[in-house]
Coordinates of C-alpha atoms and ligand atoms in Angstrom, one line a residue:
X711 CA 29.0 54.2 224.5
X712 CA 28.9 51.2 226.8
X713 CA 30.4 49.2 224.0
X714 CA 33.3 51.6 223.6
X715 CA 34.0 51.5 227.4
X716 CA 33.9 47.8 227.2
X717 CA 36.5 47.6 224.4
X718 CA 38.7 50.1 226.3
X719 CA 38.6 48.0 229.4
X720 CA 38.7 44.5 228.1
X721 CA 40.9 44.9 225.1
X722 CA 43.2 47.7 226.0
X723 CA 43.1 47.3 229.8
X724 CA 42.4 51.0 230.5
X725 CA 39.8 52.0 233.0
X726 CA 38.5 55.2 231.6
X727 CA 38.7 57.5 228.5
X728 CA 40.7 60.6 228.5
X729 CA 39.2 63.8 227.3
X730 CA 38.0 64.0 224.5
X731 CA 38.3 60.3 223.4
X732 CA 34.8 59.3 224.4
X733 CA 33.1 62.1 222.5
X734 CA 35.3 61.6 219.4
X735 CA 34.6 57.8 219.4
X736 CA 30.8 58.6 219.8
X737 CA 30.8 60.9 216.8
X738 CA 32.8 58.6 214.6
X739 CA 30.7 55.6 215.4
X740 CA 27.7 57.7 214.5
X741 CA 29.2 58.4 211.1
X742 CA 30.5 62.0 211.3
X743 CA 33.7 63.5 209.9
X744 CA 35.8 64.7 212.7
X745 CA 39.1 66.7 213.3
X746 CA 41.0 65.8 216.4
X747 CA 43.9 67.9 217.6
X748 CA 45.6 66.3 220.6
X749 CA 49.1 66.8 221.8
X750 CA 51.6 64.0 221.3
X751 CA 50.9 61.2 223.7
X752 CA 47.3 62.4 224.2
X753 CA 45.9 59.2 222.9
X754 CA 44.8 59.8 219.3
X755 CA 45.1 56.2 218.3
X756 CA 42.2 54.9 220.3
X757 CA 40.0 57.5 218.6
X758 CA 40.0 55.5 215.4
X759 CA 41.0 52.0 216.8
X760 CA 37.9 51.6 218.9
X761 CA 35.4 52.8 216.2
X762 CA 37.1 50.4 213.8
X763 CA 36.2 47.6 216.2
X764 CA 32.6 48.9 216.7
X765 CA 31.6 49.6 213.0
X766 CA 31.2 46.9 210.5
X767 CA 34.0 46.6 207.9
X768 CA 37.8 47.4 208.0
X769 CA 39.1 50.7 209.3
X770 CA 41.6 52.3 207.0
X771 CA 44.5 54.3 208.7
X772 CA 46.3 56.6 206.3
X773 CA 49.8 57.3 207.5
X774 CA 52.9 58.5 205.7
X775 CA 55.2 56.6 208.1
X776 CA 55.7 53.2 206.3
X777 CA 58.6 52.3 208.6
X778 CA 56.3 52.2 211.7
X779 CA 53.5 50.2 210.2
X780 CA 54.9 46.9 211.2
X781 CA 55.2 48.0 214.9
X782 CA 51.7 49.4 214.9
X783 CA 50.3 46.2 213.6
X784 CA 52.3 44.2 216.1
X785 CA 51.1 46.3 218.9
X786 CA 47.5 45.7 217.9
X787 CA 48.1 41.9 217.6
X788 CA 49.3 42.0 221.2
X789 CA 45.9 43.2 222.4
X790 CA 44.1 40.7 220.1
X791 CA 43.1 43.0 217.2
X792 CA 43.6 41.8 213.7
X793 CA 45.4 44.5 211.7
X794 CA 47.5 44.5 208.6
X795 CA 49.3 47.0 206.4
X796 CA 49.9 47.3 202.6
X797 CA 53.0 48.8 201.2
X798 CA 55.7 48.4 198.6
X799 CA 58.1 46.4 201.0
X800 CA 55.7 43.4 200.9
X801 CA 55.9 40.4 198.5
X802 CA 53.0 39.6 196.2
X803 CA 52.0 36.7 198.3
X804 CA 51.9 38.8 201.5
X805 CA 49.8 41.3 199.8
X806 CA 47.4 38.6 198.5
X807 CA 47.0 37.5 202.1
X808 CA 46.1 41.0 203.2
X809 CA 43.5 41.2 200.5
X810 CA 41.9 37.9 201.4
X811 CA 41.7 39.2 205.0
X812 CA 39.9 42.3 203.9
X813 CA 37.6 40.4 201.5
X814 CA 36.8 37.7 204.1
X815 CA 35.9 40.5 206.6
X816 CA 38.3 39.2 209.2
X817 CA 40.6 42.2 209.3
X818 CA 39.7 45.1 211.7
X819 CA 42.2 47.6 210.5
X820 CA 44.5 48.3 207.6
X821 CA 47.4 50.7 207.6
X822 CA 48.3 52.2 204.3
X823 CA 50.4 55.1 202.9
X824 CA 48.5 57.8 200.9
X825 CA 50.2 57.1 197.6
X826 CA 49.3 53.4 197.8
X827 CA 45.7 54.1 198.8
X828 CA 45.3 56.4 195.9
X829 CA 46.3 54.0 193.3
X830 CA 43.2 53.4 191.1
X831 CA 43.2 49.6 191.5
X832 CA 43.6 49.8 195.3
X833 CA 40.7 52.3 195.5
X834 CA 38.5 50.2 193.2
X835 CA 39.2 47.0 195.1
X836 CA 38.6 48.6 198.5
X837 CA 35.4 50.2 197.3
X838 CA 33.9 46.7 196.9
X839 CA 34.4 46.0 200.5
X840 CA 32.8 47.4 203.6
X841 CA 34.9 50.2 205.1
X842 CA 34.4 51.1 208.7
X843 CA 36.1 54.5 208.7
X844 CA 39.1 56.3 207.2
X845 CA 41.6 57.7 209.7
X846 CA 44.0 60.3 208.3
X847 CA 47.0 60.4 210.6
X848 CA 49.5 63.4 210.6
X849 CA 46.7 65.3 208.8
X850 CA 48.7 68.6 209.0
X851 CA 50.7 67.2 206.0
X852 CA 47.8 68.5 203.9
X853 CA 48.6 72.1 204.8
X854 CA 51.1 74.0 202.7
X855 CA 51.7 76.3 205.6
X856 CA 52.8 73.5 207.9
X857 CA 56.3 72.1 208.2
X858 CA 55.6 68.7 206.7
X859 CA 53.6 69.4 203.5
X860 CA 53.1 66.3 201.4
X861 CA 51.6 66.5 198.0
X862 CA 50.0 63.0 198.2
X863 CA 47.8 64.3 201.0
X864 CA 46.0 66.6 198.7
X865 CA 44.9 63.5 196.8
X866 CA 42.8 62.4 199.8
X867 CA 40.0 64.9 199.3
X868 CA 38.1 62.8 196.8
X869 CA 37.8 59.9 199.3
X870 CA 34.5 61.4 200.4
X871 CA 33.0 60.5 197.0
X872 CA 34.7 57.2 196.5
X873 CA 33.5 56.0 199.9
X874 CA 30.2 57.7 200.5
X875 CA 28.8 57.5 204.1
X876 CA 32.2 56.4 205.5
X877 CA 33.2 58.7 208.3
X878 CA 36.7 60.3 208.0
X879 CA 38.7 61.3 211.0
X880 CA 41.7 63.6 210.6
X881 CA 44.3 63.6 213.4
X882 CA 47.2 65.9 214.2
X883 CA 49.3 67.3 217.0
X884 CA 49.7 70.7 215.2
X885 CA 47.1 73.1 216.2
X886 CA 47.5 76.5 214.7
X887 CA 44.1 77.8 213.5
X888 CA 45.5 78.1 210.0
X889 CA 46.5 74.4 209.8
X890 CA 43.2 73.4 211.2
X891 CA 41.3 75.3 208.6
X892 CA 43.5 73.9 205.9
X893 CA 42.9 70.3 207.0
X894 CA 39.1 70.8 206.9
X895 CA 39.2 72.6 203.5
X896 CA 41.8 70.5 201.8
X897 CA 40.5 67.2 202.9
X898 CA 36.9 68.3 202.2
X899 CA 35.7 67.1 205.5
X900 CA 31.9 67.3 205.7
X901 CA 29.7 68.4 208.6
X902 CA 32.9 68.2 210.6
X903 CA 33.1 68.2 214.3
X904 CA 36.4 69.5 215.8
X905 CA 38.0 68.7 219.1
X906 CA 41.1 70.4 220.3
X907 CA 42.5 69.0 223.5
X908 CA 44.6 70.9 225.9
X909 CA 48.3 71.3 225.3
X910 CA 49.6 70.7 228.8
X911 CA 52.0 67.9 229.4
X912 CA 52.1 67.8 233.2
X913 CA 54.5 64.9 233.4
X914 CA 57.2 66.9 231.6
X915 CA 59.7 68.9 233.6
X916 CA 60.9 71.8 231.3
X917 CA 64.4 73.0 231.9
X918 CA 66.3 75.7 230.0
X919 CA 69.9 76.3 231.1
X920 CA 72.6 78.6 229.9
X921 CA 75.2 76.8 227.8
X922 CA 78.4 76.7 230.0
X923 CA 80.0 73.4 229.2
X924 CA 77.6 71.6 227.0
X925 CA 79.2 68.2 227.2
X926 CA 79.4 68.2 230.9
X927 CA 75.8 69.4 231.1
X928 CA 74.5 66.8 228.8
X929 CA 76.5 64.0 230.3
X930 CA 75.1 64.8 233.8
X931 CA 71.6 64.9 232.4
X932 CA 72.0 61.6 230.6
X933 CA 73.6 59.9 233.6
X934 CA 70.5 60.5 235.7
X935 CA 68.6 58.4 233.2
X936 CA 71.3 55.7 232.7
X937 CA 69.9 52.7 230.9
X938 CA 66.7 54.5 229.6
X939 CA 65.8 55.8 226.3
X940 CA 66.2 59.4 225.3
X941 CA 66.7 61.7 222.3
X942 CA 69.4 64.4 222.0
X943 CA 68.9 67.0 219.3
X944 CA 71.6 69.0 217.7
X945 CA 71.6 71.3 214.7
X946 CA 74.5 69.8 212.5
X947 CA 75.2 66.4 211.3
X948 CA 78.8 66.8 212.5
X949 CA 77.7 67.6 216.0
X950 CA 75.2 64.7 216.0
X951 CA 78.0 62.3 215.0
X952 CA 80.5 63.6 217.5
X953 CA 77.9 63.6 220.4
X954 CA 76.9 60.1 219.6
X955 CA 80.5 59.0 219.5
X956 CA 81.4 60.7 222.8
X957 CA 78.4 59.1 224.5
X958 CA 79.3 55.7 223.3
X959 CA 82.9 56.2 224.6
X960 CA 81.3 56.9 228.0
X961 CA 79.4 53.7 227.9
X962 CA 75.9 54.9 226.7
X963 CA 74.1 52.9 224.0
X964 CA 73.9 56.0 221.7
X965 CA 73.3 56.1 217.9
X966 CA 73.4 58.9 215.4
X967 CA 70.5 59.8 213.1
X968 CA 70.6 62.5 210.3
X969 CA 69.7 62.9 206.7
X970 CA 73.3 62.4 205.6
X971 CA 73.3 58.7 206.7
X972 CA 72.4 56.0 204.3
X973 CA 68.7 55.2 204.2
X974 CA 69.4 51.6 205.4
X975 CA 71.5 52.8 208.3
X976 CA 68.9 55.3 209.3
X977 CA 66.1 52.7 209.2
X978 CA 68.3 50.3 211.3
X979 CA 69.0 53.0 213.9
X980 CA 65.4 53.9 214.1
X981 CA 64.5 50.3 214.5
X982 CA 67.0 49.8 217.3
X983 CA 65.7 52.9 219.0
X984 CA 62.2 51.5 219.0
X985 CA 63.1 47.9 219.9
X986 CA 65.9 48.3 222.4
X987 CA 65.3 49.5 225.9
X988 CA 68.1 51.9 226.5
X989 CA 69.0 53.6 223.2
X990 CA 69.9 57.4 223.3
X991 CA 69.4 58.8 219.8
X992 CA 71.5 61.7 218.8
X993 CA 69.8 63.3 216.0
X994 CA 69.0 66.3 213.8
X995 CA 65.3 67.2 213.5
X996 CA 65.2 64.7 210.7
X997 CA 64.3 62.3 213.4
X998 CA 61.2 61.9 215.3
X999 CA 58.1 62.4 213.3
X1000 CA 55.5 59.8 214.0
X1001 CA 57.8 58.0 216.5
X1002 CA 55.4 56.8 219.1
X1003 CA 57.7 55.2 221.5
X1004 CA 56.0 55.7 224.7
X1005 CA 58.8 55.4 227.2
X1006 CA 61.2 58.1 226.0
X1007 CA 62.5 59.5 229.4
X1008 CA 64.2 62.6 228.2
X1009 CA 64.8 64.9 225.3
X1010 CA 67.7 67.4 225.3
X1011 CA 68.4 70.2 222.8
X1012 CA 72.1 71.1 222.4
X1013 CA 71.0 73.9 220.0
X1014 CA 68.0 76.2 219.9
X1015 CA 65.0 74.8 217.9
X1016 CA 63.5 77.1 215.2
X1017 CA 60.3 78.1 217.1
X1018 CA 58.1 77.4 220.1
X1019 CA 56.0 75.1 217.9
X1020 CA 59.0 73.0 216.8
X1021 CA 60.2 72.9 220.5
X1022 CA 56.9 71.8 221.7
X1023 CA 56.7 69.1 219.1
X1024 CA 60.3 67.8 219.6
X1025 CA 60.0 67.7 223.4
X1026 CA 56.5 66.1 223.0
X1027 CA 58.3 62.9 222.2
X1028 CA 59.2 62.4 225.8
X1029 CA 56.9 60.8 228.3
X1030 CA 54.0 59.7 226.1
X1031 CA 53.2 57.1 228.6
X1032 CA 52.5 59.8 231.2
X1033 CA 55.4 58.9 233.4
X1034 CA 57.6 61.7 234.7
X1035 CA 60.1 62.8 232.0
X1036 CA 62.5 65.7 231.6
X1037 CA 63.4 68.0 228.7
X1038 CA 66.4 70.2 228.8
X1039 CA 67.6 72.9 226.4
X1040 CA 71.0 74.5 226.7
X1041 CA 71.7 77.6 224.8
X1042 CA 74.0 80.6 224.7
X1043 CA 74.8 83.9 222.9
X1044 CA 76.4 82.1 220.0
X1045 CA 73.3 80.1 219.3
X1046 CA 71.1 83.2 219.3
X1047 CA 73.3 85.0 216.9
X1048 CA 73.7 82.0 214.6
X1049 CA 70.1 81.2 214.4
X1050 CA 69.3 84.8 213.5
X1051 CA 71.9 84.8 210.8
X1052 CA 70.5 81.5 209.4
X1053 CA 67.1 83.2 209.0
X1054 CA 68.7 86.3 207.4
X1055 CA 70.7 84.3 205.0
X1056 CA 68.1 81.9 203.9
X1057 CA 66.7 82.5 200.4
X1058 CA 63.1 82.7 201.5
X1059 CA 61.2 85.8 200.5
X1060 CA 61.0 88.8 202.9
X1061 CA 57.5 87.9 204.2
X1062 CA 58.6 84.5 205.1
X1063 CA 61.7 85.7 206.7
X1064 CA 59.8 88.1 208.8
X1065 CA 57.5 85.3 210.1
X1066 CA 60.6 83.2 210.9
X1067 CA 62.1 86.0 212.8
X1068 CA 59.0 86.5 214.8
X1069 CA 58.8 82.9 215.7
X1070 CA 62.5 82.9 216.8
X1071 CA 61.8 86.0 218.9
X1072 CA 58.9 84.3 220.6
X1073 CA 61.2 81.3 221.4
X1074 CA 64.0 83.6 222.8
X1075 CA 61.5 85.5 224.8
X1076 CA 60.4 82.2 226.4
X1077 CA 64.0 81.1 227.0
X1078 CA 64.8 84.3 228.9
X1079 CA 61.6 84.3 230.9
X1080 CA 61.6 84.8 234.6
X1081 CA 58.1 83.1 234.9
X1082 CA 56.8 79.6 235.0
X1083 CA 57.9 77.9 231.6
X1084 CA 54.8 75.7 231.4
X1085 CA 52.5 78.7 231.8
X1086 CA 54.5 80.5 229.1
X1087 CA 54.3 77.6 226.7
X1088 CA 50.6 77.2 227.2
X1089 CA 50.0 80.9 226.8
X1090 CA 51.7 80.6 223.4
X1091 CA 49.1 78.2 222.3
X1092 CA 46.4 80.3 223.7
X1093 CA 45.7 78.4 226.9
X1094 CA 45.6 80.0 230.3
X1095 CA 46.9 78.3 233.5
X1096 CA 46.3 79.4 237.0
X1097 CA 49.5 79.8 239.2
X1098 CA 52.7 78.2 238.5
X1099 CA 53.5 74.6 237.7
X1100 CA 56.1 73.9 240.4
X1101 CA 57.8 71.5 238.0
X1102 CA 60.0 73.6 235.6
X1103 CA 63.4 75.1 236.2
X1104 CA 62.0 78.5 237.0
X1105 CA 59.5 77.1 239.5
X1106 CA 62.0 74.7 241.0
X1107 CA 64.8 77.3 241.4
X1108 CA 63.6 80.8 240.5
X1109 CA 66.4 82.8 238.8
X1110 CA 67.5 85.9 240.6
X1111 CA 66.6 89.0 238.7
X1112 CA 68.1 92.5 239.0
X1113 CA 67.7 96.0 237.5
X1114 CA 69.9 95.8 234.4
X1115 CA 69.1 99.2 233.0
X1116 CA 72.6 100.7 233.5
X1117 CA 74.4 97.7 232.2
X1118 CA 72.2 97.6 229.2
X1119 CA 72.8 101.3 228.5
X1120 CA 76.5 100.8 228.7
X1121 CA 76.4 97.9 226.3
X1122 CA 74.1 99.6 223.8
X1123 CA 76.3 102.7 223.8
X1124 CA 79.5 100.6 223.3
X1125 CA 77.8 99.0 220.3
X1126 CA 76.8 102.5 219.1
X1127 CA 80.1 104.3 219.7
X1128 CA 82.2 101.6 217.9
X1129 CA 80.1 102.1 214.8
X1130 CA 77.8 99.1 214.9
X1131 CA 80.5 97.2 213.0
X1132 CA 81.8 94.7 215.5
X1133 CA 80.8 91.4 217.0
X1134 CA 80.4 90.5 220.7
X1135 CA 84.0 89.9 221.5
X1136 CA 85.3 93.3 220.5
X1137 CA 82.4 95.2 222.1
X1138 CA 83.0 93.4 225.4
X1139 CA 86.9 94.1 225.1
X1140 CA 86.0 97.8 224.8
X1141 CA 83.7 97.7 227.8
X1142 CA 86.3 96.0 229.9
X1143 CA 89.1 98.3 228.7
X1144 CA 91.3 95.7 227.3
X1145 CA 94.2 97.0 225.1
X1146 CA 93.9 94.5 222.2
X1147 CA 95.4 95.0 218.8
X1148 CA 91.9 95.6 217.4
X1149 CA 91.2 98.3 220.0
X1150 CA 94.5 100.1 219.1
X1151 CA 93.9 99.7 215.4
X1152 CA 90.6 101.5 215.7
X1153 CA 91.4 103.9 218.3
X1154 CA 88.7 102.6 220.5
X1155 CA 90.7 103.2 223.7
X1156 CA 89.8 106.9 223.2
X1157 CA 86.1 106.3 223.5
X1158 CA 84.2 107.3 226.7
X1159 CA 82.8 103.8 227.0
X1160 CA 86.3 102.3 227.0
X1161 CA 86.6 100.6 230.3
X1162 CA 83.2 101.8 231.4
X1163 CA 82.3 98.2 232.2
X1164 CA 85.3 97.1 234.3
X1165 CA 83.1 96.5 237.4
X1166 CA 81.5 93.6 235.6
X1167 CA 83.2 90.5 234.2
X1168 CA 83.2 89.2 230.6
X1169 CA 80.8 86.3 231.4
X1170 CA 78.2 88.7 232.8
X1171 CA 78.6 91.0 229.8
X1172 CA 77.8 88.1 227.5
X1173 CA 74.8 87.3 229.6
X1174 CA 73.6 90.9 229.3
X1175 CA 74.2 90.9 225.6
X1176 CA 72.4 87.5 225.1
X1177 CA 69.4 88.9 226.9
X1178 CA 69.5 92.1 224.8
X1179 CA 69.7 90.1 221.6
X1180 CA 67.1 87.6 222.9
X1181 CA 64.7 90.6 223.5
X1182 CA 65.4 92.1 220.2
X1183 CA 67.1 95.3 221.4
X1184 CA 70.2 94.3 219.4
X1185 CA 70.5 92.3 216.2
X1186 CA 73.4 90.5 214.6
X1187 CA 73.9 91.4 211.0
X1188 CA 74.5 88.3 208.9
X1189 CA 75.9 90.2 205.9
X1190 CA 78.6 91.7 208.2
X1191 CA 79.8 88.6 209.9
X1192 CA 77.6 89.0 213.0
X1193 CA 78.3 92.7 213.6
X1194 CA 76.0 94.0 216.3
X1195 CA 73.4 96.5 215.3
X1196 CA 70.9 98.5 217.5
X1197 CA 67.2 98.2 216.8
X1198 CA 64.8 101.1 217.1
X1199 CA 63.2 99.5 220.1
X1200 CA 66.3 100.3 222.3
X1201 CA 65.9 104.1 222.1
X1202 CA 63.6 104.5 225.2
X1203 CA 66.1 102.4 227.1
X1204 CA 69.1 104.5 226.0
X1205 CA 67.3 107.7 226.9
X1206 CA 66.5 106.2 230.4
X1207 CA 62.7 106.2 229.8
X1208 CA 62.3 102.6 230.6
X1209 CA 64.0 100.2 233.0
X1210 CA 65.1 96.7 232.2
X1211 CA 64.9 93.6 234.4
X1212 CA 67.5 91.0 233.7
X1213 CA 68.1 87.4 234.8
X1214 CA 71.2 86.7 236.7
X1215 CA 72.7 83.5 235.2
X1216 CA 73.3 80.9 237.7
X1217 CA 75.0 77.6 237.2
X1218 CA 72.3 75.0 237.7
X1219 CA 72.8 72.8 240.6
X1220 CA 73.8 69.4 239.1
X1221 CA 71.9 66.3 239.3
X1222 CA 68.7 67.0 241.1
X1223 CA 65.9 64.9 239.9
X1224 CA 62.6 66.5 239.0
X1225 CA 60.1 66.6 241.8
X1226 CA 57.4 65.1 239.7
X1227 CA 55.8 62.0 241.1
X1228 CA 54.3 59.2 239.2
X1229 CA 50.5 59.6 239.4
X1230 CA 51.1 60.7 243.0
X1231 CA 53.1 57.6 243.7
X1232 CA 56.8 57.1 244.0
X1233 CA 58.6 53.7 244.2
X1234 CA 60.4 52.6 247.3
X1235 CA 63.8 51.0 246.9
X1236 CA 62.1 47.6 247.2
X1237 CA 59.6 48.3 244.6
X1238 CA 62.2 49.7 242.4
X1239 CA 64.2 46.4 242.5
X1240 CA 61.0 44.6 241.6
X1241 CA 60.3 47.1 238.8
X1242 CA 63.8 46.3 237.4
X1243 CA 63.1 42.6 237.5
X1244 CA 59.8 43.1 235.7
X1245 CA 61.7 45.1 233.1
X1246 CA 64.1 42.2 232.6
X1247 CA 61.2 39.8 232.2
X1248 CA 59.6 42.1 229.6
X1249 CA 62.9 42.4 227.7
X1250 CA 63.1 38.6 227.5
X1251 CA 59.5 38.3 226.3
X1252 CA 60.1 41.1 223.7
X1253 CA 63.1 39.3 222.3
X1254 CA 61.2 36.0 222.2
X1255 CA 58.3 37.6 220.3
X1256 CA 60.4 39.9 218.1
X1257 CA 58.5 43.1 219.3
X1258 CA 59.6 46.2 221.0
X1259 CA 59.5 46.0 224.8
X1260 CA 56.8 48.7 225.2
X1261 CA 54.5 46.6 223.0
X1262 CA 54.4 43.9 225.7
X1263 CA 53.7 46.4 228.6
X1264 CA 54.5 50.1 229.1
X1265 CA 56.8 51.3 232.0
X1266 CA 53.7 52.8 233.7
X1267 CA 52.0 49.3 233.8
X1268 CA 55.2 47.7 235.3
X1269 CA 55.4 50.4 237.8
X1270 CA 51.9 49.8 238.9
X1271 CA 52.7 46.1 239.1
X1272 CA 55.8 46.8 241.3
X1273 CA 53.6 49.0 243.5
X1274 CA 50.4 47.0 243.9
X1275 CA 52.0 43.5 243.6
X1276 CA 48.9 41.7 242.0
X1277 CA 48.7 38.1 243.2
X1278 CA 46.1 36.7 240.8
X1279 CA 44.9 37.0 237.2
X1280 CA 42.0 39.0 238.4
X1281 CA 44.2 41.4 240.4
X1282 CA 46.3 41.8 237.2
X1283 CA 43.3 43.0 235.2
X1284 CA 43.0 46.0 237.6
X1285 CA 46.5 47.2 236.5
X1286 CA 46.2 49.9 233.8
X1287 CA 47.4 48.5 230.4
X1288 CA 46.5 45.0 231.1
X1289 CA 43.7 43.7 228.8
X1290 CA 42.3 40.2 228.5
X1291 CA 44.7 39.1 225.6
X1292 CA 47.9 40.4 227.3
X1293 CA 46.7 38.9 230.6
X1294 CA 46.3 35.4 229.0
X1295 CA 49.6 35.8 227.1
X1296 CA 52.0 37.3 229.7
X1297 CA 50.1 37.2 233.0
X1298 CA 51.8 34.1 234.3
X1299 CA 55.3 35.3 233.5
X1300 CA 54.9 38.5 235.4
X1301 CA 52.9 37.1 238.4
X1302 CA 55.7 34.6 238.9
X1303 CA 58.3 37.4 239.2
X1304 CA 56.0 39.2 241.7
X1305 CA 55.3 36.1 243.8
X1306 CA 59.0 35.2 244.0
X1307 CA 60.0 38.7 245.0
X1308 CA 57.6 38.6 248.0
Ligands
ADP2561 P1 49.2 60.0 220.2 O1 48.1 61.0 220.5 O2 50.5 60.7 220.3 O3 49.0 59.2 218.9 P2 48.8 57.5 221.5 O4 47.6 57.2 220.8 O5 50.1 56.8 221.0 O6 49.1 59.1 221.5 O7 48.7 57.3 223.0 C1 49.7 57.6 223.9 C2 49.8 56.7 225.1 O8 48.6 56.9 225.9 C3 49.7 55.3 224.6 O9 50.7 54.6 225.3 C4 48.3 54.8 224.9 O10 48.2 53.4 225.2 C5 47.9 55.6 226.1 N1 46.5 55.9 226.3 C6 45.7 56.3 225.4 N2 44.4 56.5 225.9 C7 44.5 56.0 227.1 C8 43.5 56.0 228.2 N3 42.2 56.3 228.0 N4 43.9 55.5 229.4 C9 45.2 55.2 229.6 N5 46.1 55.2 228.7 C10 45.8 55.7 227.4
ZN2562 ZN1 56.7 76.2 236.2

């Protein structure tokens, strides 16, 4: 274990392991198969990178994400580790060079896509060489129940026989017990040890706001992170395009990303997101898997995600470097109704639909919660948290709640009396006693509920309805254009047997930054100016070396430099993220900036 710590400190420049890295590395070095479930940003890579250095032979890293291999190899080169990749984008002579590195034993790690690894000649050639370990990244791709099933992954099971005695390490951020079981079974992991790390992402500030004016809401949010990278998710390609365009018009370096774009354009945009320092990616959920850009400062959802799992994964792309980051979702009644309709209208079988509905319900329940969001999220994944986090919208500004029983009863009875055939707009017109054409046409002005809700305004009624739909008391019937229908669960409410507590929607105060501090430290104005200078130096070095800025140093490393102002090469080594190779390569450039600023 001393050796592992030594590599961590000298090569990667970190002072200590995070749980459960040390144990995992121990087990792999000793030759066991392992399964590692860690949240995005938890530090999975070191779990196979360090054993690859400590065991004789080359470590194979199986990953479906060919587009990212170059960056991964570049990042390792920066810390002085010799790695390479094999894929179809390379020329014959490039591939020959990689093979000679493997055969000469000079290569520590090889990144390879599953389909390439499984070609018979690749397997046979590799089997004549010493293999340190086989890491299987994004291992949930082997599960048919997951959201990213890839047939190629099933082919990885026989590796145990092709490479006897070589430990395999499966890694994923998806942790449902079913997926975990599938991974062990389908990959035929032997004598496997499992580690499931906690799901808490303490540096993320979770916010869910009611959609009032989405453009204004998002532009205020983005403005607080001006010049920093982020992701904005939307459901449709059209909305992705228009959002990107409108951000560009307001001076933001924004790019669109969705499955309708040309492959080359998509690859280019992804590359710019990774390399440039300030790109805001407007994307459908087609974007993001395997993106390990550590300094994404915010993620915003303009539309509801499909489930809590999806939300956790999408927001998980923020703040992988551990620095404070913020995630925002805006949603409204329209979204709730539309998402339910999408589930109803999909051509999946009934069992599948039911499970999708349950997932959506759980998400809506979480959106409407009046308790700490982090605690709710963790509870969903089976973790308990004491107290409240103090760093989500509910904790930072608790929503006022009120007894909404009577309002709910009025609304439910308006839905019932109008025959469960109308959408939100008409039902609310009836409650407000509005003499519209439709009201006249159906004679709804003669109902007892007509005008029964005049003491409340339309906005408030939409809020009540959204919460009733969110909690499953009312559903929107897709086959009848979103007609509202009562569920069985609303009976006790209608009969006055249960009470209902509702949230009062408040317009969030604009522009207050999250209270989260950075590892307990915040930068003064002076340090902030230095931090910006260090970022400029980093950008220049990145351009010179043709690598993304974060590959030189992370934001977290620059912040520590700005704070502690190291004056010598030795001081520099005490900064997290500075290892011997990077110190030798870039130490001078950064020390100079710090000295001049003093
Ligand atoms: P993931 O689990 O998502 O693959 P990574 O392996 O990319 O996460 O690690 C996320 C970030 O955390 C990286 O920037 C990495 O350098 C950093 N990191 C990993 N382990 C440690 C550690 N022991 N100390 C400090 N930083 C670490
Ligand atoms: Zn909280």
